Structures are given as C-alpha cells and as structure tokens.
Short mmCIF file of C-alpha atoms and ligand atoms in Angstrom, two decimals:
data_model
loop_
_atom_site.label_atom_id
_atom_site.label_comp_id
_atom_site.label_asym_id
_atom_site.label_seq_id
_atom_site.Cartn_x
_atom_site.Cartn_y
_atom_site.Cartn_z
CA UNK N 1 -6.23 10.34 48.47
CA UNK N 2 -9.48 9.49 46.85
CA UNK N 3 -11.86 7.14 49.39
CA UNK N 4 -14.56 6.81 46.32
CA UNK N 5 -13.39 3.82 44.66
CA UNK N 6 -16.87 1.99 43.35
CA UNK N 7 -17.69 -1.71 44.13
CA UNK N 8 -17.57 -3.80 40.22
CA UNK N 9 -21.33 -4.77 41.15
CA UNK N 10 -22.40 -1.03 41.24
CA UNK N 11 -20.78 -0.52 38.17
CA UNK N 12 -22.32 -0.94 34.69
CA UNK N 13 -20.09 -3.79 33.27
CA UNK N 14 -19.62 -4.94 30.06
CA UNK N 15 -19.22 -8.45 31.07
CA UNK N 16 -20.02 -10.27 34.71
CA UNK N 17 -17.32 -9.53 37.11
CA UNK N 18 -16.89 -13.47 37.54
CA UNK N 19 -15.52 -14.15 34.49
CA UNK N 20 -12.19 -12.78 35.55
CA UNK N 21 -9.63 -15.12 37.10
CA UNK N 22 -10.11 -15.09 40.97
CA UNK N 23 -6.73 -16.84 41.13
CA UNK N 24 -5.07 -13.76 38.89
CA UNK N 25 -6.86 -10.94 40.78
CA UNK N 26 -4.79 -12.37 44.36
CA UNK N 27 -1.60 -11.80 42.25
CA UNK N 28 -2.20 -8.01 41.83
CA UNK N 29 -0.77 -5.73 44.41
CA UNK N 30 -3.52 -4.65 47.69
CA UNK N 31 -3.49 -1.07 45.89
CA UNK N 32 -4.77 -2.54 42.18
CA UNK N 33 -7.78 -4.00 41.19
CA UNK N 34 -8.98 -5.53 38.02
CA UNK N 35 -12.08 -6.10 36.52
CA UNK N 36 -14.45 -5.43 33.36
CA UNK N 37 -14.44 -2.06 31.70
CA UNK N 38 -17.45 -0.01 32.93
CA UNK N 39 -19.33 2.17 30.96
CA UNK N 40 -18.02 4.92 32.90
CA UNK N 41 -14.76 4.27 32.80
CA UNK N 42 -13.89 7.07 30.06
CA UNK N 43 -13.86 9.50 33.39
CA UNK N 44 -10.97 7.03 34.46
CA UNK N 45 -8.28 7.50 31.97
CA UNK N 46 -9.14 4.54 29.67
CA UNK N 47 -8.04 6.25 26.48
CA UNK N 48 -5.10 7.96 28.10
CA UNK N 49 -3.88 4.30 28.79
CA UNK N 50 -4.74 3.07 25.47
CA UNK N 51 -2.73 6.30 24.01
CA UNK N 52 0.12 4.21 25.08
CA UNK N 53 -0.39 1.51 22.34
CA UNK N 54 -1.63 4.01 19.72
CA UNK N 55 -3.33 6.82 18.24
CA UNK N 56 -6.50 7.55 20.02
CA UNK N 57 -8.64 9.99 18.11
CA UNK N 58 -10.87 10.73 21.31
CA UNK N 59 -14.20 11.68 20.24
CA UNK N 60 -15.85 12.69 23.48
CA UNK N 61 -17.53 10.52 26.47
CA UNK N 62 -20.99 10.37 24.43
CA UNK N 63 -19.31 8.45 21.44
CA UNK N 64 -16.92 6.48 23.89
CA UNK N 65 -20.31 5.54 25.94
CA UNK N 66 -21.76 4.67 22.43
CA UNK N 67 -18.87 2.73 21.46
CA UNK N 68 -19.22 0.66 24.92
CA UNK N 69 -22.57 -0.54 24.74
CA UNK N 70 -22.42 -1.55 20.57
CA UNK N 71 -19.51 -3.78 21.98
CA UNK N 72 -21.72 -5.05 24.77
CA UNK N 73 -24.65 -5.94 22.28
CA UNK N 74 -22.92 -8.77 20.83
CA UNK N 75 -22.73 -10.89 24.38
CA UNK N 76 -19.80 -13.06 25.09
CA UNK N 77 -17.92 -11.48 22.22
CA UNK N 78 -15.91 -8.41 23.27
CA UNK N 79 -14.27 -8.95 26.99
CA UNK N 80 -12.39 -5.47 27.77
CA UNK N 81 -11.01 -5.62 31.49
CA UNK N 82 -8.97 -2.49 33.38
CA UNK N 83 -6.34 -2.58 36.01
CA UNK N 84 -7.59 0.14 38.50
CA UNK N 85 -5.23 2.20 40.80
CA UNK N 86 -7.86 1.98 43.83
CA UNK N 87 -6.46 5.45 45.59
CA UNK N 88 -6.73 7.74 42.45
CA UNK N 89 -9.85 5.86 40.77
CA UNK N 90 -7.40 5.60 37.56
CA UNK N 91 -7.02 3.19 35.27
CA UNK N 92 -3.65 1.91 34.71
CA UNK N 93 -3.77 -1.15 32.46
CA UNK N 94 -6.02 -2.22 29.62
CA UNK N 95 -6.46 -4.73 27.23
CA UNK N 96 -9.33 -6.95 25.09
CA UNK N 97 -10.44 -10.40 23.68
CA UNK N 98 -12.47 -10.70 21.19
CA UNK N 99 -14.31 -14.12 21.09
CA UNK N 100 -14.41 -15.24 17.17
CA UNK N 101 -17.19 -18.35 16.38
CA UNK N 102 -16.23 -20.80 13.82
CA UNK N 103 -17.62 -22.94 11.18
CA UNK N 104 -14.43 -25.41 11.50
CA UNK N 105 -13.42 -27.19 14.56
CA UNK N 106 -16.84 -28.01 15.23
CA UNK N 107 -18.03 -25.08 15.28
CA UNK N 108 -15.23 -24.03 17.69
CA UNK N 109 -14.15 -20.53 18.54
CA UNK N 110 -10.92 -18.65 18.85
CA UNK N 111 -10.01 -15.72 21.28
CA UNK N 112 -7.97 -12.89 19.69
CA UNK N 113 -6.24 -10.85 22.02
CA UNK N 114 -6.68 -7.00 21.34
CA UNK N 115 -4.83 -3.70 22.71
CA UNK N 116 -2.33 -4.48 25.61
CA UNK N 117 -1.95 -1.18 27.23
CA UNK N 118 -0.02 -0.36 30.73
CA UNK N 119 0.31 3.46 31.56
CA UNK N 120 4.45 3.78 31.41
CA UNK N 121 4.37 4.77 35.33
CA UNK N 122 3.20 0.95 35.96
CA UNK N 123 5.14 -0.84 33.71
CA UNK N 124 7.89 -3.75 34.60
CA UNK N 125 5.56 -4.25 37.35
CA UNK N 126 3.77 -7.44 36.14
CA UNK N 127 1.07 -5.72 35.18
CA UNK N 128 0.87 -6.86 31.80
CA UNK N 129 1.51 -10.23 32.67
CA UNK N 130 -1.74 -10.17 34.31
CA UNK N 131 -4.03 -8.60 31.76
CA UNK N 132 -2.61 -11.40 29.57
CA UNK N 133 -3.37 -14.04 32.27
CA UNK N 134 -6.96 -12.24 32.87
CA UNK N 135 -8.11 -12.43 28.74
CA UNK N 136 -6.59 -16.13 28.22
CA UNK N 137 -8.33 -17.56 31.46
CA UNK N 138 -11.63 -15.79 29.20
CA UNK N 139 -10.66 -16.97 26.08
CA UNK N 140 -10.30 -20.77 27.63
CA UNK N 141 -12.94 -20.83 29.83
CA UNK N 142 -15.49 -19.23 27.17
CA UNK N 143 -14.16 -22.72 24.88
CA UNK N 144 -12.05 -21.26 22.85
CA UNK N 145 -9.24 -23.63 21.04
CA UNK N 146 -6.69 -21.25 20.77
CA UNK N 147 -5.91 -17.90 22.10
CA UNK N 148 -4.02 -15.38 19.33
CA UNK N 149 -2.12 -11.92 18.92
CA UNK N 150 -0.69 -9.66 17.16
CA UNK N 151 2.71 -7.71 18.02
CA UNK N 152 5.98 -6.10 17.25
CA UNK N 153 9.57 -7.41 17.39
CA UNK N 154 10.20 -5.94 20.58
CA UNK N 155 6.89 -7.21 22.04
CA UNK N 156 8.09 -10.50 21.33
CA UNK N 157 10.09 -11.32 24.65
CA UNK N 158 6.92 -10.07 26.53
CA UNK N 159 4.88 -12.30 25.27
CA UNK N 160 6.88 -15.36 25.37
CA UNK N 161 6.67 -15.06 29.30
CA UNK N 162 3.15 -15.10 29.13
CA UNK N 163 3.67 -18.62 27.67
CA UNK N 164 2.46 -17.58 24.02
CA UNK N 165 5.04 -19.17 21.49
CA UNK N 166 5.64 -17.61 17.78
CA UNK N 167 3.33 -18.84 15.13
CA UNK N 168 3.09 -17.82 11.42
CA UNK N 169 2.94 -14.01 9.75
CA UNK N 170 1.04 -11.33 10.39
CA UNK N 171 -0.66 -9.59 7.02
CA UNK N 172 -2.17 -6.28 6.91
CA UNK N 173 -3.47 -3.75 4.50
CA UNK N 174 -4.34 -0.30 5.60
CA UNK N 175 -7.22 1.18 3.94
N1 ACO K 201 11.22 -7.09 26.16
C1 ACO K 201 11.64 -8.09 26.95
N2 ACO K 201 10.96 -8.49 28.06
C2 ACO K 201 9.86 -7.81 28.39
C3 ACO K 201 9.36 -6.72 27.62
C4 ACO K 201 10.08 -6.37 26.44
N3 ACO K 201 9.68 -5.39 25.62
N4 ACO K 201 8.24 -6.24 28.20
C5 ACO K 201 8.05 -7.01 29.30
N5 ACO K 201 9.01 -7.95 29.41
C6 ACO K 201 9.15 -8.99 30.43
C7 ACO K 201 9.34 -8.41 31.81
O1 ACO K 201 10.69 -8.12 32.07
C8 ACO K 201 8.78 -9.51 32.69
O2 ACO K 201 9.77 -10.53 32.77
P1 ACO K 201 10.08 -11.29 34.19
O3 ACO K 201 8.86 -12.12 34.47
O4 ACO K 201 11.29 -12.11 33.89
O5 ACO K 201 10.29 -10.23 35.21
C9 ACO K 201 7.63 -10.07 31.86
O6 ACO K 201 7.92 -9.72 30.49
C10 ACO K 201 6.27 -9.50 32.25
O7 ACO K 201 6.36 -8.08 32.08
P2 ACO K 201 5.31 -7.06 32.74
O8 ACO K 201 5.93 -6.37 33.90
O9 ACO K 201 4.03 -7.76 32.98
O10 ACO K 201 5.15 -6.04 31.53
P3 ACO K 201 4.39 -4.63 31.55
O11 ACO K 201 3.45 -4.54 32.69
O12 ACO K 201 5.39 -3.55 31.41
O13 ACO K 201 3.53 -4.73 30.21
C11 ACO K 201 3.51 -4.13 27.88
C12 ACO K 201 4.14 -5.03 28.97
C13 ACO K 201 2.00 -4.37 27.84
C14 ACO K 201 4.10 -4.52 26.53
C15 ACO K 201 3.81 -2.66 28.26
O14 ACO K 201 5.19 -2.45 28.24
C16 ACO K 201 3.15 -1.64 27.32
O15 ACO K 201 2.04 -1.17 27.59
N6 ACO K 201 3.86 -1.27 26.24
C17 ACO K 201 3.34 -0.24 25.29
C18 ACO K 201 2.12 -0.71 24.51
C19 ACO K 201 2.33 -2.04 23.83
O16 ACO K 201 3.33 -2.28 23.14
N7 ACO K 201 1.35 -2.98 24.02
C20 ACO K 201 1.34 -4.32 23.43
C21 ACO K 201 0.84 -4.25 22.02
S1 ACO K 201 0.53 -5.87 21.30
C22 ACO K 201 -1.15 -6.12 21.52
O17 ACO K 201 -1.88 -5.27 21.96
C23 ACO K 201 -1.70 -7.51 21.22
#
C-alpha cells in the first residue's frame, strides 16, 4: 500500500481546492478523496478513467501537460475535478464543467457539464453522484443560471437522481 498520497495544496491545480463542495467531500468514503485535476495527474490514470466514456487517443504526458495548462489559461472557465483512491494514488472518477458567459440573461452564464467518467471497479458506489454534486455546486456558486448535459438513453435514470430533469434535443454534426 502506497503511503505517498500528496496534499491538494502541494499539487499544481487547475482551480483552488475551495471551490469544491466541503459538504460533498464528507459524503465520500475515508479511502477517496476529491479535488481539482493536477497537472500531474496523467501519472494517475486520468485517461484510463476517461477511456471509460470514450475514445482516448493518448498522445503522451507532454501534450496531456500541454492540454492542462491551455485549459487553465482561460480562469474560471474549465473546472476538471478527480475522485482519488488515496492507497494506490489512482484516480477513479472524473468529470468537467465548462463555465459558458453570455450576452443574454444579463450577461449571465451557463455551466455545461462535460465527461462523467467512473473506472467500472467503482461504479454503483455513488461515485458519480458526487462528481455531479461536486461540478453543479461550481456551476451555481460561480453564478451560473442553469447547469446542462449531454447523455444517452441509458444515462438517463442516472441523471435524474442527480436531480437533473429532461429538457429539449440534443444536435450534433461530426466533422
Ligand atoms: N441506469 C439507472 N440508474 C442508474 C444508472 C443507470 N445507467 N447509473 C447509475 N444509476 C443510479 C444508481 O443506481 C444510483 O441510484 P440510487 O441512489 O437509487 O442507489 C444513482 O444512479 C447514483 O449512481 P452512482 O453510484 O453515483 O453511479 P456511478 O458511480 O456508477 O456513475 C456513471 C454513473 C458516471 C454513468 C458511470 O456508470 C460511468 O462512468 N459510466 C460509463 C461512462 C458514462 O456513460 N458517463 C456518462 C456520460 S454523459 C456525460 O459525460 C455528460
């Protein structure tokens, strides 16, 4: 068992640690932690959870670490936050908002909720549940009027116990 877990404030974050529900972190298990993604999280499974959702394409730690700090440029836009199994140092649960400013509602914004990932060994452990709780509790506290997703059929059921309801189509149009 791994004893080299690292505190979130040695960690290079891509967001302050305090932005993520105190009130959600007490619901995770003693052995799980979450917080922000951390630029060197890539060593920590990140994509292997993500692999979960879809295809990955991994193009190396350099272009990951690349990738991380181009999101972190644009501040209080992209909020990516890990669940952490503290005894292997792996990540076991991902997931995004992306913070959208507006012209309409006075200038309001809207949070769109991005790549829900739990590794399979984890999930139907409430996992999910919280990374939903985690990026709304963001999205609301960062002003946002609504909070939004996209998902499958089968995702549906999930979703609805997060308290999201079912609103309108989804259009796409692969290039
Ligand atoms: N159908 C019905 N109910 C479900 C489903 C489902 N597919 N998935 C979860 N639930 C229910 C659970 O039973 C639980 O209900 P309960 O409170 O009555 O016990 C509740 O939803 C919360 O479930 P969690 O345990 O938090 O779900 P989990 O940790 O397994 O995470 C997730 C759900 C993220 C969908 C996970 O299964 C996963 O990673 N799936 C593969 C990737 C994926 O589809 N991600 C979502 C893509 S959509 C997007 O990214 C916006």
């Amino acid at each position: 068992m791994s004893t080299a877990l690292a505190d979130p404030a040695s960690l290079d974050l891509m967001f302050p640690q305090e932005f993520i529900s105190s009130e959600v972190s007490a619901q995770l298990p003693s052995d799980l932690q979450i917080r922000p993604l951390a630029s060197t999280d890539y060593k920590r499974g990140h994509l292997d959870v993500l692999s979960v959702l879809s295809i990955v394409n991994d193009l190396g730690e350099v272009a990951w670490v690349n990738q991380f700090h181009a999101m972190r440029a644009n501040p209080r836009a992209y909020f990516s936050i890990v669940i952490l199994d503290k005894a292997s140092d792996k990540i076991v649960g991902v997931g995004t908002v992306f913070i959208e400013r507006k012209f309409l509602r006075g200038l309001g914004s809207v949070g769109h909720i991005e790549d829900i990932a739990v590794d399979k060994s984890q999930q139907g452990k409430k996992l999910g549940l919280r990374i939903i709780q985690a990026l709304t509790h963001i999205s609301e506290s960062s002003g946002c009027y609504k909070t939004i997703l996209n998902c499958s059929d089968t995702n549906i059921p999930f979703y609805q116990k997060c308290g999201y309801v079912k609103k309108e189509n989804e259009m796409a149009k692969y290039a």
